Short mmCIF file of C-alpha atoms in Angstrom, two decimals:
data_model
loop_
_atom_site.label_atom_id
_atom_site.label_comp_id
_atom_site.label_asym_id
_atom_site.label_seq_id
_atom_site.Cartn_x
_atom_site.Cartn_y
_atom_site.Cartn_z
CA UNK A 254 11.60 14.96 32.47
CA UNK A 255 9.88 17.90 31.28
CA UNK A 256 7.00 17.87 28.90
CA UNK A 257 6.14 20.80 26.65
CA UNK A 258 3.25 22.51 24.52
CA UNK A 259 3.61 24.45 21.59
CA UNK A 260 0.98 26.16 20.61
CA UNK A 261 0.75 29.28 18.29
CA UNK A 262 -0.27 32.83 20.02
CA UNK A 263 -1.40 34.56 16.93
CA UNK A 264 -3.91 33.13 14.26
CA UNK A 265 -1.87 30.43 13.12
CA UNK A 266 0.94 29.64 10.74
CA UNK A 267 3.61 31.23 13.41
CA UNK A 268 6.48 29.10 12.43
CA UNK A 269 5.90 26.16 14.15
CA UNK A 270 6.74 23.30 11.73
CA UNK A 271 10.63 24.59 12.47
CA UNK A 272 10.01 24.81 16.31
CA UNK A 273 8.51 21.69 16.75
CA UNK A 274 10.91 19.54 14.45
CA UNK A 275 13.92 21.08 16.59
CA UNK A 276 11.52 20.19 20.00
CA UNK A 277 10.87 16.68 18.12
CA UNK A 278 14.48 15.50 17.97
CA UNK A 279 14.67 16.05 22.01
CA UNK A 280 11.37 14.14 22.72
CA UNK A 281 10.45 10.21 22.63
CA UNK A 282 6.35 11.03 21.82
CA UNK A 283 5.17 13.82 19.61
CA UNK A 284 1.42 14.22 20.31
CA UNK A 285 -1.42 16.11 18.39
CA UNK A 286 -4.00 16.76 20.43
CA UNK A 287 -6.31 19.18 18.21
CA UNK A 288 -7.71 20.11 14.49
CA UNK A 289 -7.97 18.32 11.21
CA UNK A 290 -6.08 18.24 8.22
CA UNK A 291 -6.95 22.53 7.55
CA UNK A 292 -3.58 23.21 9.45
CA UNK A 293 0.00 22.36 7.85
CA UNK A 294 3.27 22.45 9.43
CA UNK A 295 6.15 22.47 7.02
CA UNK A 296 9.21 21.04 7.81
CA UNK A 297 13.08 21.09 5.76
CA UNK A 298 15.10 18.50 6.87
CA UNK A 299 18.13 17.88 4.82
CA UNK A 300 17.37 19.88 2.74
CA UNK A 301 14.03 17.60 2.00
CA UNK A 302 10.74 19.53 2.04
CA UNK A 303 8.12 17.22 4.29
CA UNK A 304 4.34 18.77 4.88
CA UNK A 305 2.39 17.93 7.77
CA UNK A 306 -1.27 17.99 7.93
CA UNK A 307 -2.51 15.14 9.80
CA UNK A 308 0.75 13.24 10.91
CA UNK A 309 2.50 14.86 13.82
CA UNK A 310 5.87 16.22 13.23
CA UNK A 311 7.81 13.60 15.03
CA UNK A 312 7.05 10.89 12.38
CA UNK A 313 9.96 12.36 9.65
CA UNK A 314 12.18 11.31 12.99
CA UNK A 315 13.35 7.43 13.88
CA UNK A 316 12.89 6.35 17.02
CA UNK A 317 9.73 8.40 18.23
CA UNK A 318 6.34 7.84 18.49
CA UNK A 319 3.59 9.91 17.26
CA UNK A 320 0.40 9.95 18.50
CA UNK A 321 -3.26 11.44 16.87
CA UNK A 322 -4.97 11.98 19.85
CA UNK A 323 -8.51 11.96 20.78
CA UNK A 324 -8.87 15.54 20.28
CA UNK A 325 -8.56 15.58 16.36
CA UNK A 326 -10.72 15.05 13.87
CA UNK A 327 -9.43 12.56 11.45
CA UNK A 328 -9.98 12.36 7.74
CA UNK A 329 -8.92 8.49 7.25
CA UNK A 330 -8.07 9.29 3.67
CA UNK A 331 -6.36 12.15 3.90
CA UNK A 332 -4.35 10.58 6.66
CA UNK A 333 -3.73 7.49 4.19
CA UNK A 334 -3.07 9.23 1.71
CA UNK A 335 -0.18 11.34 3.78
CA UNK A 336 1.14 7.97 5.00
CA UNK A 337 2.02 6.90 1.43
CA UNK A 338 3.59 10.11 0.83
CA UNK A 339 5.69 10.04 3.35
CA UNK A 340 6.75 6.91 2.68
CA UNK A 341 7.33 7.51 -0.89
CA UNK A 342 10.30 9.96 0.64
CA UNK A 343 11.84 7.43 2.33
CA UNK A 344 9.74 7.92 6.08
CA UNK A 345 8.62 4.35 7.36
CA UNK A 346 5.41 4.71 8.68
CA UNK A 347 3.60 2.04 10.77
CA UNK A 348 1.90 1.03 14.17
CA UNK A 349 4.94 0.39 15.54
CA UNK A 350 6.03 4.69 15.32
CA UNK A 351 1.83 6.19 15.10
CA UNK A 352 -0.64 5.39 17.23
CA UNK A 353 -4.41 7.40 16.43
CA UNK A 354 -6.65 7.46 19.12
CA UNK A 355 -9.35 5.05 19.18
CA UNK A 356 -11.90 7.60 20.46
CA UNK A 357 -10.69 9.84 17.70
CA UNK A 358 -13.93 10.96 15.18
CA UNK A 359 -13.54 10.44 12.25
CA UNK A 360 -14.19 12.83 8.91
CA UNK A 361 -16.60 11.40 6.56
CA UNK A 362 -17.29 12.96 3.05
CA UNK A 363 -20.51 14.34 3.96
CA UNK A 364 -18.75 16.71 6.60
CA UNK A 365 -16.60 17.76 3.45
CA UNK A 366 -19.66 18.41 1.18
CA UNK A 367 -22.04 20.37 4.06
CA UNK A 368 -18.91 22.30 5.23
CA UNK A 369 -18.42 23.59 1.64
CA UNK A 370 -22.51 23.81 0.62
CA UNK A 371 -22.14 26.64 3.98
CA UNK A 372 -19.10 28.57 2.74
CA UNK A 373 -21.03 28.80 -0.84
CA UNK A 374 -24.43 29.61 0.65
CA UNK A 375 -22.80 32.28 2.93
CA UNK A 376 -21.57 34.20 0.08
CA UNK A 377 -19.78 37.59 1.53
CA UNK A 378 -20.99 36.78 5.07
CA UNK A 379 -18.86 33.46 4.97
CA UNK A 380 -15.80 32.41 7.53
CA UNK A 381 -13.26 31.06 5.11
CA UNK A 382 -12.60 27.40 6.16
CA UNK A 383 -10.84 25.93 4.11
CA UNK A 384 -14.07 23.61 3.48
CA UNK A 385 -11.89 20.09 4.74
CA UNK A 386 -15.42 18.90 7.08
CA UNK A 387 -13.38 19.62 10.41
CA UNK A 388 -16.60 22.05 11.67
CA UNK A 389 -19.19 19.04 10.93
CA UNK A 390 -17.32 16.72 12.04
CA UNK A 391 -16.71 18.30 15.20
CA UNK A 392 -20.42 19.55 15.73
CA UNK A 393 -21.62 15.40 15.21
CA UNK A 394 -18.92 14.95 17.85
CA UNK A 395 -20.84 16.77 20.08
CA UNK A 396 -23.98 15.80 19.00
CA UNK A 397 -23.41 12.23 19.64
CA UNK A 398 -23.79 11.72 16.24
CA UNK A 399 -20.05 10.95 15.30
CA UNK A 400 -18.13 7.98 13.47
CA UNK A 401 -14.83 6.92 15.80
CA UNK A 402 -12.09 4.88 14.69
CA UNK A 403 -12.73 1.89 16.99
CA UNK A 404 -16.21 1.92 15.99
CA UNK A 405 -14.56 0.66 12.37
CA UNK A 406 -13.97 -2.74 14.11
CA UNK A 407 -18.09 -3.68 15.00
CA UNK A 408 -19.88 -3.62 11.00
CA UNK A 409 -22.77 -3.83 12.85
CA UNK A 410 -22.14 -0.76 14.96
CA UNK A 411 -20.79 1.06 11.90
CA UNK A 412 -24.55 0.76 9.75
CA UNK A 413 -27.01 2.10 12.91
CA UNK A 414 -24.35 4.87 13.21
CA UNK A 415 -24.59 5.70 9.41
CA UNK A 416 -28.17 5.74 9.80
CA UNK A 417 -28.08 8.46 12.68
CA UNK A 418 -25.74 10.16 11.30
CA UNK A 419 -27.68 10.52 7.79
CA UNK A 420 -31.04 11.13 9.44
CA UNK A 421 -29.25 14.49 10.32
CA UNK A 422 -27.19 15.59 7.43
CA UNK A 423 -28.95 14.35 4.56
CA UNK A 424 -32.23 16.90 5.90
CA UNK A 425 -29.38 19.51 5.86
CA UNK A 426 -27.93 18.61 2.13
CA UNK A 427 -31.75 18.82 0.98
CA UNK A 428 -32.45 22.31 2.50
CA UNK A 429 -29.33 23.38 0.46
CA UNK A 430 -30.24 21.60 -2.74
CA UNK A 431 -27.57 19.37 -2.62
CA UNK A 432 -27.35 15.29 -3.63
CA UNK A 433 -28.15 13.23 -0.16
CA UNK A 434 -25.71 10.59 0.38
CA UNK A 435 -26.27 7.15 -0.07
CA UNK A 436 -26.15 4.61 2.80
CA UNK A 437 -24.84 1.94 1.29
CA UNK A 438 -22.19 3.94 -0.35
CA UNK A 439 -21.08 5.03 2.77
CA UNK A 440 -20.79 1.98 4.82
CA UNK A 441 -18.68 0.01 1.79
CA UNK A 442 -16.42 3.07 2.14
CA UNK A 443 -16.08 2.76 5.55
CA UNK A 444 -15.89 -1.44 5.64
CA UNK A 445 -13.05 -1.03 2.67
CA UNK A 446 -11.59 1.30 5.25
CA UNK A 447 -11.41 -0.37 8.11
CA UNK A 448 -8.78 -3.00 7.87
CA UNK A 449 -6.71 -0.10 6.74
CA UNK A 450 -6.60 1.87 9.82
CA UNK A 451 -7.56 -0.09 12.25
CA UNK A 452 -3.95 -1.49 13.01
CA UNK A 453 -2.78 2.27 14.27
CA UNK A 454 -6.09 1.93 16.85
CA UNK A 455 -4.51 2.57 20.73
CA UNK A 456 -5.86 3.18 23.79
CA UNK A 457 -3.64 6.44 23.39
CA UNK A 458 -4.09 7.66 27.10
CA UNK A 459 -3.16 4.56 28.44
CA UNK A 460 -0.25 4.68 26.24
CA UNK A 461 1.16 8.20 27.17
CA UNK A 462 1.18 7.36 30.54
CA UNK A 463 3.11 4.84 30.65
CA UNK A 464 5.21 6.75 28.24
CA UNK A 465 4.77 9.68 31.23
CA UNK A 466 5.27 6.86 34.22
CA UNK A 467 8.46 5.34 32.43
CA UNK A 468 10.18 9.21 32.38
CA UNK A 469 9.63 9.69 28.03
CA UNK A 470 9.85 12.98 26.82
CA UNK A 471 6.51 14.38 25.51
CA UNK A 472 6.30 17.22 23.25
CA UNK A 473 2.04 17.96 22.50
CA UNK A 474 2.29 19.81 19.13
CA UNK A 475 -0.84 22.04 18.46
CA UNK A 476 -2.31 23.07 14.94
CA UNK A 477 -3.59 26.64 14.21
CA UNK A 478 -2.87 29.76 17.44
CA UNK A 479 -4.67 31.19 20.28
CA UNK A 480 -6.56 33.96 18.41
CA UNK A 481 -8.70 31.10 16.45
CA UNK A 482 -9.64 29.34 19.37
CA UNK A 483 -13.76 28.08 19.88
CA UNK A 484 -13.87 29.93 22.99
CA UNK A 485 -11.05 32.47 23.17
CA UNK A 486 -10.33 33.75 19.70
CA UNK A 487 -12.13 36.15 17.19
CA UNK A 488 -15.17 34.59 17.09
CA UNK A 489 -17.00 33.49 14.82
CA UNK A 490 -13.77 33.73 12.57
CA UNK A 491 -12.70 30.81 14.69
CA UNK A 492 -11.92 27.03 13.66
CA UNK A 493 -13.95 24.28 15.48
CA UNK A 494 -11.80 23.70 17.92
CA UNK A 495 -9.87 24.61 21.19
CA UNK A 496 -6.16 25.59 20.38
CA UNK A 497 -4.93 26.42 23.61
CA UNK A 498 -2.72 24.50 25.35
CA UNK A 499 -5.42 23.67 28.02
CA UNK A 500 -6.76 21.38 25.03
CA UNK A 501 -3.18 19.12 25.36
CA UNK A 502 -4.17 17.29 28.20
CA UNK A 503 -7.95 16.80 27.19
CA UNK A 504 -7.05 15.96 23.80
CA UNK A 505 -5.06 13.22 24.93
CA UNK A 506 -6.46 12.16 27.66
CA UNK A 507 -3.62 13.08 30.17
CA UNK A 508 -4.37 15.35 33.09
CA UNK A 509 -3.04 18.90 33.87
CA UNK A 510 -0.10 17.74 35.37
CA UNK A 511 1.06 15.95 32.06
CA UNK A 512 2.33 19.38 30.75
CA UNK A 513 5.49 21.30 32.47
CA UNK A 514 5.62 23.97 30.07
CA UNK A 515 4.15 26.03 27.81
CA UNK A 516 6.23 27.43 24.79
CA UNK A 517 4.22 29.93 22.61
CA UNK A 518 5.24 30.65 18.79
CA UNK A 519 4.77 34.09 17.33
CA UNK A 520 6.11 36.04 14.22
CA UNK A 521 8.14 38.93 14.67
CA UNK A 522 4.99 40.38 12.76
CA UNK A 523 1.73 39.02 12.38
CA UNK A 524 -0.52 37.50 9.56
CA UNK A 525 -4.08 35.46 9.30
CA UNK A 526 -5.22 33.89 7.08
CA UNK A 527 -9.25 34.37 5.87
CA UNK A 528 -11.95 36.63 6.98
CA UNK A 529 -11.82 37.97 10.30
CA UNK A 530 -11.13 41.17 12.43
CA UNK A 531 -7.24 41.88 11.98
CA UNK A 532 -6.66 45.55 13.49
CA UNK A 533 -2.75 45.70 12.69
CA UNK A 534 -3.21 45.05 8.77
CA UNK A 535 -1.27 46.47 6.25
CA UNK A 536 -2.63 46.62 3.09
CA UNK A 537 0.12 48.50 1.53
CA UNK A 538 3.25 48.46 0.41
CA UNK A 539 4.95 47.51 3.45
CA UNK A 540 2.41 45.03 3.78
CA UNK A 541 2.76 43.63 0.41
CA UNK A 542 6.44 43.35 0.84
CA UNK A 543 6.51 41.78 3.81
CA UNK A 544 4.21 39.01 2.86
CA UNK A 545 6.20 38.38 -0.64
CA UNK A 546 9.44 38.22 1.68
CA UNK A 547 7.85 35.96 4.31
CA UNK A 548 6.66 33.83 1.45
CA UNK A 549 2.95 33.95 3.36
CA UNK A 550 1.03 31.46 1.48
CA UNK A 551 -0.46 28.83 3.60
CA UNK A 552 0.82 25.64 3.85
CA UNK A 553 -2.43 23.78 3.32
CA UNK A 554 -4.53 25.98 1.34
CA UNK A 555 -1.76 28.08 -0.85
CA UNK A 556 -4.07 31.27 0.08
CA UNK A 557 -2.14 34.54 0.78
CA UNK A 558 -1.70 35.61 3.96
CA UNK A 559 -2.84 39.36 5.23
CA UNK A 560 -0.06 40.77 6.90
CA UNK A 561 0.72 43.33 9.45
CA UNK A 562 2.64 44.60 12.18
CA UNK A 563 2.84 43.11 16.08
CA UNK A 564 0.14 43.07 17.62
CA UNK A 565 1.42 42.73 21.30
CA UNK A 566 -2.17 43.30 22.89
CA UNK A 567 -3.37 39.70 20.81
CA UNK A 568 -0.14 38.16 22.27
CA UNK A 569 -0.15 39.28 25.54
CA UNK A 570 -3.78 37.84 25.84
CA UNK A 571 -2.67 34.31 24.71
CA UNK A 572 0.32 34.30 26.88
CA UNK A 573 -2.56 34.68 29.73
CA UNK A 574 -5.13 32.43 27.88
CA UNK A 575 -2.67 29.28 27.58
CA UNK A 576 -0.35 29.90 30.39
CA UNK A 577 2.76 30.62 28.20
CA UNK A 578 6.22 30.48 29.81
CA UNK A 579 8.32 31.23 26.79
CA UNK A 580 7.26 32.33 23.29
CA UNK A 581 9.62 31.25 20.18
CA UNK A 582 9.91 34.53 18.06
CA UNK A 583 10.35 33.71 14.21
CA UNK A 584 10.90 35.07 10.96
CA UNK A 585 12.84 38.41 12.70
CA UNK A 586 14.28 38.21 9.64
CA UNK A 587 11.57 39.24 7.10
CA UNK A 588 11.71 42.52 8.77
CA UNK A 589 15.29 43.01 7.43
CA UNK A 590 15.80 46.63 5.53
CA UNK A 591 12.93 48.12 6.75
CA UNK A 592 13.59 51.87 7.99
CA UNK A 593 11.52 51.93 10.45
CA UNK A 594 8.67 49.06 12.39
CA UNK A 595 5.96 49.12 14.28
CA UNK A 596 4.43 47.59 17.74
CA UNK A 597 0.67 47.33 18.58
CA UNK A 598 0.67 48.47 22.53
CA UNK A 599 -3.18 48.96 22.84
CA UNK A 600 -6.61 49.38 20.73
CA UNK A 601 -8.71 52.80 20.42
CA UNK A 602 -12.13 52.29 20.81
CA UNK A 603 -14.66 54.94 21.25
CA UNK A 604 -11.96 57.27 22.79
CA UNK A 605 -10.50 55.49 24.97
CA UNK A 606 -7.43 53.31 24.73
CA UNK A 607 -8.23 49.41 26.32
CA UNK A 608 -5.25 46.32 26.70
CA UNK A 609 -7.33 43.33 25.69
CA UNK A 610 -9.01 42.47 22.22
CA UNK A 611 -12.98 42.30 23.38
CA UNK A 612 -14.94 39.33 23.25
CA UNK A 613 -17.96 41.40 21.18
CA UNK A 614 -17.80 41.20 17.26
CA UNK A 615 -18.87 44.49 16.95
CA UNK A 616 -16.38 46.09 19.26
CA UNK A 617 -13.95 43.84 17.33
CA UNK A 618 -14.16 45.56 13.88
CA UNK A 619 -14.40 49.26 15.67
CA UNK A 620 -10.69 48.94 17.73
CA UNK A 621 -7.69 51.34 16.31
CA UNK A 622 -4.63 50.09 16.85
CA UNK A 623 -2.30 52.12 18.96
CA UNK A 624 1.15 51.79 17.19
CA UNK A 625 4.79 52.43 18.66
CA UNK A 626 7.62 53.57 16.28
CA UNK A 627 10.92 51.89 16.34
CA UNK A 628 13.85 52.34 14.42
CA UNK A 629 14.07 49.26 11.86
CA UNK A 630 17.47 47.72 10.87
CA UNK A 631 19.37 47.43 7.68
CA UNK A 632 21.59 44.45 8.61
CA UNK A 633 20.62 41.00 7.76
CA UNK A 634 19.53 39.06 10.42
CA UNK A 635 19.55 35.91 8.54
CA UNK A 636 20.88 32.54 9.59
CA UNK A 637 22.12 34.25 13.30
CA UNK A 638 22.77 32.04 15.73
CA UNK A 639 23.67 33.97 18.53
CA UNK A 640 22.46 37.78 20.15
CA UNK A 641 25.81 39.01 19.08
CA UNK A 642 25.28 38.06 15.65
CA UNK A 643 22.26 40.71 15.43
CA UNK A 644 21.86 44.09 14.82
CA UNK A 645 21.15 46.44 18.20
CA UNK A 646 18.05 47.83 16.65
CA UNK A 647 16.95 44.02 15.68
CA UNK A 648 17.95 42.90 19.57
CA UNK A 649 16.25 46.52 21.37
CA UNK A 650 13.01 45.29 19.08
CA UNK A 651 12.69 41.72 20.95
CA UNK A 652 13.56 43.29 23.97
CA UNK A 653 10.34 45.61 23.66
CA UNK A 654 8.20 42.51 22.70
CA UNK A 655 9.26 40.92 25.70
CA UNK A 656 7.93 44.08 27.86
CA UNK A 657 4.65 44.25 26.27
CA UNK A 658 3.94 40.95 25.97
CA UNK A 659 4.99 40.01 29.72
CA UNK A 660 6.98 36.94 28.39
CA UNK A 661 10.62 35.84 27.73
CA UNK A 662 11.82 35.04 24.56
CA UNK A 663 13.14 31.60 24.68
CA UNK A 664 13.89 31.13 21.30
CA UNK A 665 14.30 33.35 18.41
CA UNK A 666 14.44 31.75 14.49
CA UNK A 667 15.99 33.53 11.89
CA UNK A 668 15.52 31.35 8.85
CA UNK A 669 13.55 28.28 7.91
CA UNK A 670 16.69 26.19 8.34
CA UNK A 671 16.50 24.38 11.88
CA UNK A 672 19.99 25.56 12.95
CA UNK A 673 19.35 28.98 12.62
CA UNK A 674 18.17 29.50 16.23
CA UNK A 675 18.74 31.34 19.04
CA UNK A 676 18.54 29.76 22.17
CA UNK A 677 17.80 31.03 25.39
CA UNK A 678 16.22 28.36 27.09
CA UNK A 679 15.28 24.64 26.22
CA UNK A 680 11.86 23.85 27.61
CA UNK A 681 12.63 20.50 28.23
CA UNK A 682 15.23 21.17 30.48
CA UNK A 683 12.56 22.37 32.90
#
């Protein structure tokens, strides 16, 4: 059986709530293998609204298992908190359908309050996070400094970590005039805690493979895209983490060979979300419309969205970067009526034209983009299901993506609604 990646090849919020709850109903184990709760993916399933932060996608499904993996950062309250709301619309949640990595760090509210002191303290200069603790918590992670679930089950283990752990941050909090936290505090937070999470505590990569050995579908469902990757995306505009797919079998504790393919998710335009180098932005009319017809407010944050037209440079990198085999093209739709669109095909930078974003800040915010016309289309391509269902402009406009981007199109969505898909390949029939 195959086992597939989705990962987003822009800068997030691609679409791939809808993706991955269509993937989801194919697979036995949905797998997060990355982030914290600072991505979302939205999901309408009879006609009932569910939003995913922390919980994989699968978990709105009976019969699968979902599975935080060692590569997130988990906010234990948030993640409690998400449980009960799923459960108060009908979704049983319990050890016996989510498993959370026992190696997983956790997020403790003094991640939350350093994360935000930096934002404020930055002023104009600052990255826009959305100020959840997923950078701290992922910097003690490396620094050895970090709270894991399993740790919650040794008290004794728990108060010399607090103490390490506060030897650090509270000398931070004082250089930015903010309230140290108190030890004791801290620990009864995390003892009240424990019996409550503690039950969902696997040994997940022992569990996926034997879900692997036994011939279970696995679907590893990333947070956030390519372009805000640690190492690979517009850095420092970056989250804390790696979002390529290279990061599903790390952040789960599977090897290479776990993953068979690779499907990407893109926009049929392209958005981010916070500061950042964005060289295809509208900030017109166009681009105003576009985001009001996209709806382009983020899932977890409500911020607006920039907006702007393909970049097929950014995506052909990330096809490279993560190994893509397909991408999943979505919301074709919201370019609907427009008389004419436009593709990205290369940057200008100090008069020459280049095929790659560069790795240099600098060079970042001086690249043109080089924009091909197309004719736009006035028929609706809402709700199509099939190629004949869309307009010839709408189809000639993938087919250029494609070319650019040196990727199929596997799947193309043309509405929110899970039906309303196109598609051309299923990657787990690899």
């Amino acid at each position: 059986m195959a086992n597939v990646v989705v990962v987003g090849a822009q800068w997030g919020d691609e679409g791939k709530g809808k993706i991955v709850d269509w993937l989801s109903e194919r697979a036995d184990v949905v797998v997060r293998f990355q982030g914290g709760h600072n991505a979302g993916h939205t999901l309408v399933i009879d006609g009932i609204t569910y939003k995913c932060s922390m919980l994989p996608s699968g978990v709105v499904r009976q019969g699968k298992l979902s599975v935080i993996g060692n590569g997130v950062v988990l906010d234990p309250w948030a993640l409690l908190a998400e449980i009960e709301g799923m459960r108060e619309k009908g979704v049983a949640i319990s050890p016996d359908n989510l498993r959370i990595a026992e190696n997983a760090p956790l997020i403790l509210p003094v991640h939350r309050n350093l994360d935000q002191a930096r934002e404020k303290a930055a002023g104009s200069a600052r990255i826009g996070t959305t100020g959840r603790g997923i950078g701290p918590a992922y910097e003690d992670k490396v620094g050895r400094r970090a709270v894991r679930v399993g740790d919650l089950s040794h008290p004794d283990l728990i108060a010399g970590k607090v103490d390490t752990l506060l030897l650090h941050h509270n000398a931070i909090l004082r250089g930015f005039g903010q309230p140290e936290v108190d030890r004791e505090e801290l620990i009864a937070a995390l003892s009240e805690l424990a019996p409550k999470l503690l039950p969902y505590a696997d040994c997940v990569w022992r569990t996926l493979d034997e879900a692997r050995r036994s011939g279970k579908r696995i679907l590893y469902e990333g947070a956030q895209g390519a372009m805000l990757d640690i190492d690979h995306g517009t850095y420092p505009f970056v989250t804390s983490s790696n979002t390529v797919a290279g990061q599903a079998a790390v952040g789960s504790g599977q090897g290479p060979g776990a993953v068979n393919y690779v499907l990407g998710i893109a926009k049929a335009y392209t958005t981010r979300v916070g500061s950042g180098p964005f060289p295809t932005e509208l900030t017109d009319e166009i681009g105003r419309g576009i985001g009001e017809r996209g709806r382009e407010f983020g899932t977890v944050t409500g911020r607006p969205r920039r907006c702007g037209w393909f970049d097929a440079v950014l995506v052909r990198q990330a096809v490279k970067i993560n190994g893509i085999h397909g991408i999943a093209l979505t919301k074709a739709d919201v370019l609907d009526g427009l008389d004419e669109v436009k593709i990205c095909v290369g940057y200008r930078l100090g008069g020459e034209v280049i095929h790659h974003f560069p790795a240099n800040p600098v060079l970042q915010a001086q690249v043109e983009p080089v924009l091909e016309s197309m004719e736009g289309w006035k028929e609706s391509t809402r709700g199509a299901r099939s190629w004949i269902d869309l307009p010839a402009t709408a189809v000639k406009y993938v087919r250029r993506i494609e070319e650019l981007i040196e990727a199929p199109v596997a799947m193309l969505s043309t509405s929110p609604e899970r039906e309303d898909t196109i598609l051309v390949r299923d990657p787990f029939a690899d």
